Amino acid sequence: MARGKSTFCTWYCGDCNKAGYTTTYNKRSQEEAMKTKNKYCSTCRKHIEHKRKDTKS
Ligand SMILES: [Zn+2]
């Protein structure tokens, strides 16, 4: 039923490399547009750039 595959991805802190967030995105619409995201890291206790890593293609 679900149209348009959602890709699961995990966001890793650019500093401590800890996996912080898991999101899904639609490859067709958003695609590579967001490879980095400024998110709060609870380990570094600051906002820092997170890198996306796809966990499912
Ligand atoms: Zn961190």
mmCIF file of N, CA, C and O and ligand atoms in Angstrom:
data_model
loop_
_atom_site.group_PDB
_atom_site.id
_atom_site.type_symbol
_atom_site.label_atom_id
_atom_site.label_comp_id
_atom_site.label_asym_id
_atom_site.label_seq_id
_atom_site.Cartn_x
_atom_site.Cartn_y
_atom_site.Cartn_z
ATOM 1 N N MET A 1 0.821 -1.202 0.000
ATOM 2 C CA MET A 1 0.000 0.000 0.000
ATOM 3 C C MET A 1 0.856 1.255 0.000
ATOM 4 O O MET A 1 0.569 2.232 -0.659
ATOM 5 N N ALA A 2 1.904 1.228 0.772
ATOM 6 C CA ALA A 2 2.744 2.417 0.910
ATOM 7 C C ALA A 2 3.451 2.743 -0.400
ATOM 8 O O ALA A 2 4.234 1.940 -0.909
ATOM 9 N N ARG A 3 3.135 3.872 -0.897
ATOM 10 C CA ARG A 3 3.770 4.270 -2.150
ATOM 11 C C ARG A 3 4.960 5.166 -1.870
ATOM 12 O O ARG A 3 4.932 6.022 -1.007
ATOM 13 N N GLY A 4 5.989 4.986 -2.655
ATOM 14 C CA GLY A 4 7.197 5.765 -2.445
ATOM 15 C C GLY A 4 7.970 5.181 -1.280
ATOM 16 O O GLY A 4 7.506 5.206 -0.161
ATOM 17 N N LYS A 5 9.104 4.643 -1.567
ATOM 18 C CA LYS A 5 9.851 3.977 -0.513
ATOM 19 C C LYS A 5 10.494 4.991 0.425
ATOM 20 O O LYS A 5 11.060 5.974 -0.017
ATOM 21 N N SER A 6 10.379 4.675 1.666
ATOM 22 C CA SER A 6 11.059 5.502 2.658
ATOM 23 C C SER A 6 12.410 4.876 2.966
ATOM 24 O O SER A 6 12.508 3.669 3.157
ATOM 25 N N THR A 7 13.401 5.706 2.995
ATOM 26 C CA THR A 7 14.724 5.232 3.347
ATOM 27 C C THR A 7 15.009 5.584 4.803
ATOM 28 O O THR A 7 14.820 6.715 5.215
ATOM 29 N N PHE A 8 15.428 4.590 5.528
ATOM 30 C CA PHE A 8 15.783 4.842 6.922
ATOM 31 C C PHE A 8 17.219 5.327 7.000
ATOM 32 O O PHE A 8 18.096 4.820 6.306
ATOM 33 N N CYS A 9 17.404 6.298 7.815
ATOM 34 C CA CYS A 9 18.761 6.800 7.967
ATOM 35 C C CYS A 9 19.012 7.190 9.417
ATOM 36 O O CYS A 9 18.108 7.540 10.157
ATOM 37 N N THR A 10 20.249 7.099 9.775
ATOM 38 C CA THR A 10 20.656 7.453 11.125
ATOM 39 C C THR A 10 21.578 8.646 11.053
ATOM 40 O O THR A 10 22.390 8.766 10.137
ATOM 41 N N TRP A 11 21.431 9.534 12.005
ATOM 42 C CA TRP A 11 22.269 10.731 12.044
ATOM 43 C C TRP A 11 23.338 10.575 13.112
ATOM 44 O O TRP A 11 23.031 10.321 14.263
ATOM 45 N N TYR A 12 24.579 10.742 12.668
ATOM 46 C CA TYR A 12 25.698 10.610 13.584
ATOM 47 C C TYR A 12 26.312 11.966 13.867
ATOM 48 O O TYR A 12 26.490 12.767 12.954
ATOM 49 N N CYS A 13 26.614 12.161 15.108
ATOM 50 C CA CYS A 13 27.256 13.402 15.515
ATOM 51 C C CYS A 13 28.606 13.544 14.816
ATOM 52 O O CYS A 13 29.395 12.599 14.764
ATOM 53 N N GLY A 14 28.843 14.709 14.268
ATOM 54 C CA GLY A 14 30.096 14.948 13.552
ATOM 55 C C GLY A 14 31.287 15.052 14.485
ATOM 56 O O GLY A 14 32.436 15.015 14.051
ATOM 57 N N ASP A 15 31.032 15.177 15.753
ATOM 58 C CA ASP A 15 32.114 15.330 16.717
ATOM 59 C C ASP A 15 32.442 14.004 17.396
ATOM 60 O O ASP A 15 33.531 13.473 17.264
ATOM 61 N N CYS A 16 31.488 13.450 18.127
ATOM 62 C CA CYS A 16 31.739 12.217 18.881
ATOM 63 C C CYS A 16 31.294 10.985 18.097
ATOM 64 O O CYS A 16 31.492 9.866 18.544
ATOM 65 N N ASN A 17 30.657 11.198 16.964
ATOM 66 C CA ASN A 17 30.248 10.105 16.086
ATOM 67 C C ASN A 17 29.194 9.193 16.703
ATOM 68 O O ASN A 17 29.020 8.056 16.297
ATOM 69 N N LYS A 18 28.478 9.701 17.642
ATOM 70 C CA LYS A 18 27.435 8.912 18.280
ATOM 71 C C LYS A 18 26.148 9.024 17.473
ATOM 72 O O LYS A 18 25.799 10.100 16.992
ATOM 73 N N ALA A 19 25.462 7.888 17.331
ATOM 74 C CA ALA A 19 24.184 7.896 16.633
ATOM 75 C C ALA A 19 23.147 8.604 17.481
ATOM 76 O O ALA A 19 22.882 8.208 18.609
ATOM 77 N N GLY A 20 22.602 9.648 16.957
ATOM 78 C CA GLY A 20 21.692 10.444 17.754
ATOM 79 C C GLY A 20 20.248 10.351 17.315
ATOM 80 O O GLY A 20 19.354 10.229 18.136
ATOM 81 N N TYR A 21 20.017 10.364 16.020
ATOM 82 C CA TYR A 21 18.646 10.421 15.533
ATOM 83 C C TYR A 21 18.439 9.419 14.412
ATOM 84 O O TYR A 21 19.340 9.137 13.640
ATOM 85 N N THR A 22 17.237 8.912 14.354
ATOM 86 C CA THR A 22 16.869 8.057 13.239
ATOM 87 C C THR A 22 15.651 8.661 12.561
ATOM 88 O O THR A 22 14.665 8.983 13.209
ATOM 89 N N THR A 23 15.757 8.844 11.288
ATOM 90 C CA THR A 23 14.638 9.419 10.547
ATOM 91 C C THR A 23 14.406 8.622 9.274
ATOM 92 O O THR A 23 15.196 7.752 8.918
ATOM 93 N N THR A 24 13.340 8.930 8.618
ATOM 94 C CA THR A 24 13.118 8.373 7.294
ATOM 95 C C THR A 24 12.994 9.522 6.317
ATOM 96 O O THR A 24 12.619 10.627 6.689
ATOM 97 N N TYR A 25 13.337 9.247 5.112
ATOM 98 C CA TYR A 25 13.148 10.263 4.091
ATOM 99 C C TYR A 25 12.817 9.596 2.776
ATOM 100 O O TYR A 25 13.106 8.420 2.571
ATOM 101 N N ASN A 26 12.198 10.360 1.928
ATOM 102 C CA ASN A 26 11.820 9.834 0.625
ATOM 103 C C ASN A 26 12.908 10.154 -0.387
ATOM 104 O O ASN A 26 13.188 11.309 -0.659
ATOM 105 N N LYS A 27 13.488 9.118 -0.903
ATOM 106 C CA LYS A 27 14.612 9.316 -1.807
ATOM 107 C C LYS A 27 14.234 10.127 -3.029
ATOM 108 O O LYS A 27 15.033 10.853 -3.588
ATOM 109 N N ARG A 28 13.018 9.984 -3.467
ATOM 110 C CA ARG A 28 12.622 10.671 -4.694
ATOM 111 C C ARG A 28 12.430 12.168 -4.498
ATOM 112 O O ARG A 28 12.702 12.951 -5.388
ATOM 113 N N SER A 29 11.909 12.515 -3.361
ATOM 114 C CA SER A 29 11.623 13.926 -3.165
ATOM 115 C C SER A 29 12.769 14.698 -2.521
ATOM 116 O O SER A 29 13.206 15.718 -3.033
ATOM 117 N N GLN A 30 13.256 14.177 -1.418
ATOM 118 C CA GLN A 30 14.292 14.924 -0.701
ATOM 119 C C GLN A 30 15.695 14.536 -1.146
ATOM 120 O O GLN A 30 16.590 15.344 -1.209
ATOM 121 N N GLU A 31 15.834 13.294 -1.412
ATOM 122 C CA GLU A 31 17.068 12.720 -1.921
ATOM 123 C C GLU A 31 18.320 13.155 -1.174
ATOM 124 O O GLU A 31 18.362 13.122 0.044
ATOM 125 N N GLU A 32 19.303 13.605 -1.925
ATOM 126 C CA GLU A 32 20.599 13.914 -1.319
ATOM 127 C C GLU A 32 20.656 15.323 -0.741
ATOM 128 O O GLU A 32 21.698 15.775 -0.311
ATOM 129 N N ALA A 33 19.552 15.969 -0.786
ATOM 130 C CA ALA A 33 19.528 17.378 -0.394
ATOM 131 C C ALA A 33 20.058 17.606 1.017
ATOM 132 O O ALA A 33 20.735 18.587 1.276
ATOM 133 N N MET A 34 19.745 16.684 1.892
ATOM 134 C CA MET A 34 20.159 16.871 3.275
ATOM 135 C C MET A 34 21.139 15.789 3.698
ATOM 136 O O MET A 34 20.739 14.711 4.116
ATOM 137 N N LYS A 35 22.388 16.099 3.557
ATOM 138 C CA LYS A 35 23.398 15.130 3.980
ATOM 139 C C LYS A 35 23.893 15.437 5.383
ATOM 140 O O LYS A 35 24.435 14.587 6.065
ATOM 141 N N THR A 36 23.719 16.651 5.768
ATOM 142 C CA THR A 36 24.093 17.032 7.123
ATOM 143 C C THR A 36 22.955 17.835 7.748
ATOM 144 O O THR A 36 22.159 18.450 7.057
ATOM 145 N N LYS A 37 22.894 17.786 9.034
ATOM 146 C CA LYS A 37 21.830 18.460 9.749
ATOM 147 C C LYS A 37 22.382 18.974 11.069
ATOM 148 O O LYS A 37 23.141 18.271 11.732
ATOM 149 N N ASN A 38 21.989 20.161 11.403
ATOM 150 C CA ASN A 38 22.429 20.692 12.682
ATOM 151 C C ASN A 38 21.474 20.244 13.780
ATOM 152 O O ASN A 38 20.321 20.642 13.802
ATOM 153 N N LYS A 39 21.988 19.377 14.625
ATOM 154 C CA LYS A 39 21.153 18.787 15.664
ATOM 155 C C LYS A 39 21.860 18.874 17.005
ATOM 156 O O LYS A 39 23.067 19.045 17.075
ATOM 157 N N TYR A 40 21.049 18.680 18.031
ATOM 158 C CA TYR A 40 21.609 18.687 19.370
ATOM 159 C C TYR A 40 22.151 17.319 19.729
ATOM 160 O O TYR A 40 21.474 16.305 19.556
ATOM 161 N N CYS A 41 23.373 17.292 20.188
ATOM 162 C CA CYS A 41 23.976 16.044 20.641
ATOM 163 C C CYS A 41 23.996 16.031 22.159
ATOM 164 O O CYS A 41 24.513 16.956 22.788
ATOM 165 N N SER A 42 23.431 14.985 22.732
ATOM 166 C CA SER A 42 23.339 14.916 24.191
ATOM 167 C C SER A 42 24.686 14.564 24.813
ATOM 168 O O SER A 42 24.906 14.768 25.996
ATOM 169 N N THR A 43 25.569 14.009 24.004
ATOM 170 C CA THR A 43 26.889 13.679 24.522
ATOM 171 C C THR A 43 27.788 14.911 24.552
ATOM 172 O O THR A 43 28.445 15.189 25.548
ATOM 173 N N CYS A 44 27.782 15.637 23.457
ATOM 174 C CA CYS A 44 28.575 16.865 23.390
ATOM 175 C C CYS A 44 27.865 18.025 24.078
ATOM 176 O O CYS A 44 28.475 19.034 24.387
ATOM 177 N N ARG A 45 26.595 17.858 24.291
ATOM 178 C CA ARG A 45 25.762 18.873 24.917
ATOM 179 C C ARG A 45 25.813 20.199 24.165
ATOM 180 O O ARG A 45 25.964 21.261 24.734
ATOM 181 N N LYS A 46 25.711 20.082 22.877
ATOM 182 C CA LYS A 46 25.646 21.280 22.044
ATOM 183 C C LYS A 46 25.078 20.926 20.680
ATOM 184 O O LYS A 46 25.016 19.737 20.306
ATOM 185 N N HIS A 47 24.683 21.953 19.962
ATOM 186 C CA HIS A 47 24.240 21.742 18.598
ATOM 187 C C HIS A 47 25.454 21.555 17.708
ATOM 188 O O HIS A 47 26.409 22.329 17.763
ATOM 189 N N ILE A 48 25.400 20.547 16.915
ATOM 190 C CA ILE A 48 26.530 20.247 16.056
ATOM 191 C C ILE A 48 26.030 19.554 14.789
ATOM 192 O O ILE A 48 24.941 18.982 14.773
ATOM 193 N N GLU A 49 26.834 19.609 13.787
ATOM 194 C CA GLU A 49 26.462 19.010 12.518
ATOM 195 C C GLU A 49 26.448 17.488 12.620
ATOM 196 O O GLU A 49 27.411 16.874 13.065
ATOM 197 N N HIS A 50 25.341 16.901 12.198
ATOM 198 C CA HIS A 50 25.218 15.458 12.182
ATOM 199 C C HIS A 50 25.291 14.960 10.739
ATOM 200 O O HIS A 50 24.777 15.589 9.830
ATOM 201 N N LYS A 51 25.903 13.819 10.590
ATOM 202 C CA LYS A 51 26.022 13.241 9.250
ATOM 203 C C LYS A 51 25.030 12.112 9.081
ATOM 204 O O LYS A 51 24.847 11.282 9.965
ATOM 205 N N ARG A 52 24.442 12.079 7.932
ATOM 206 C CA ARG A 52 23.439 11.064 7.655
ATOM 207 C C ARG A 52 24.082 9.779 7.148
ATOM 208 O O ARG A 52 25.029 9.791 6.379
ATOM 209 N N LYS A 53 23.513 8.678 7.601
ATOM 210 C CA LYS A 53 23.964 7.383 7.093
ATOM 211 C C LYS A 53 22.726 6.545 6.831
ATOM 212 O O LYS A 53 21.947 6.269 7.750
ATOM 213 N N ASP A 54 22.555 6.128 5.629
ATOM 214 C CA ASP A 54 21.388 5.314 5.287
ATOM 215 C C ASP A 54 21.544 3.917 5.848
ATOM 216 O O ASP A 54 22.591 3.310 5.757
ATOM 217 N N THR A 55 20.474 3.433 6.431
ATOM 218 C CA THR A 55 20.530 2.092 6.993
ATOM 219 C C THR A 55 19.768 1.097 6.132
ATOM 220 O O THR A 55 19.802 -0.087 6.344
ATOM 221 N N LYS A 56 19.043 1.605 5.178
ATOM 222 C CA LYS A 56 18.254 0.734 4.311
ATOM 223 C C LYS A 56 18.089 1.460 2.971
ATOM 224 O O LYS A 56 17.774 2.632 2.938
ATOM 225 N N SER A 57 18.307 0.726 1.894
ATOM 226 C CA SER A 57 18.224 1.394 0.605
ATOM 227 C C SER A 57 16.914 1.096 -0.106
ATOM 228 O O SER A 57 16.213 0.187 0.270
HETATM 229 ZN ZN ZN B 1 28.397 14.485 19.916
#
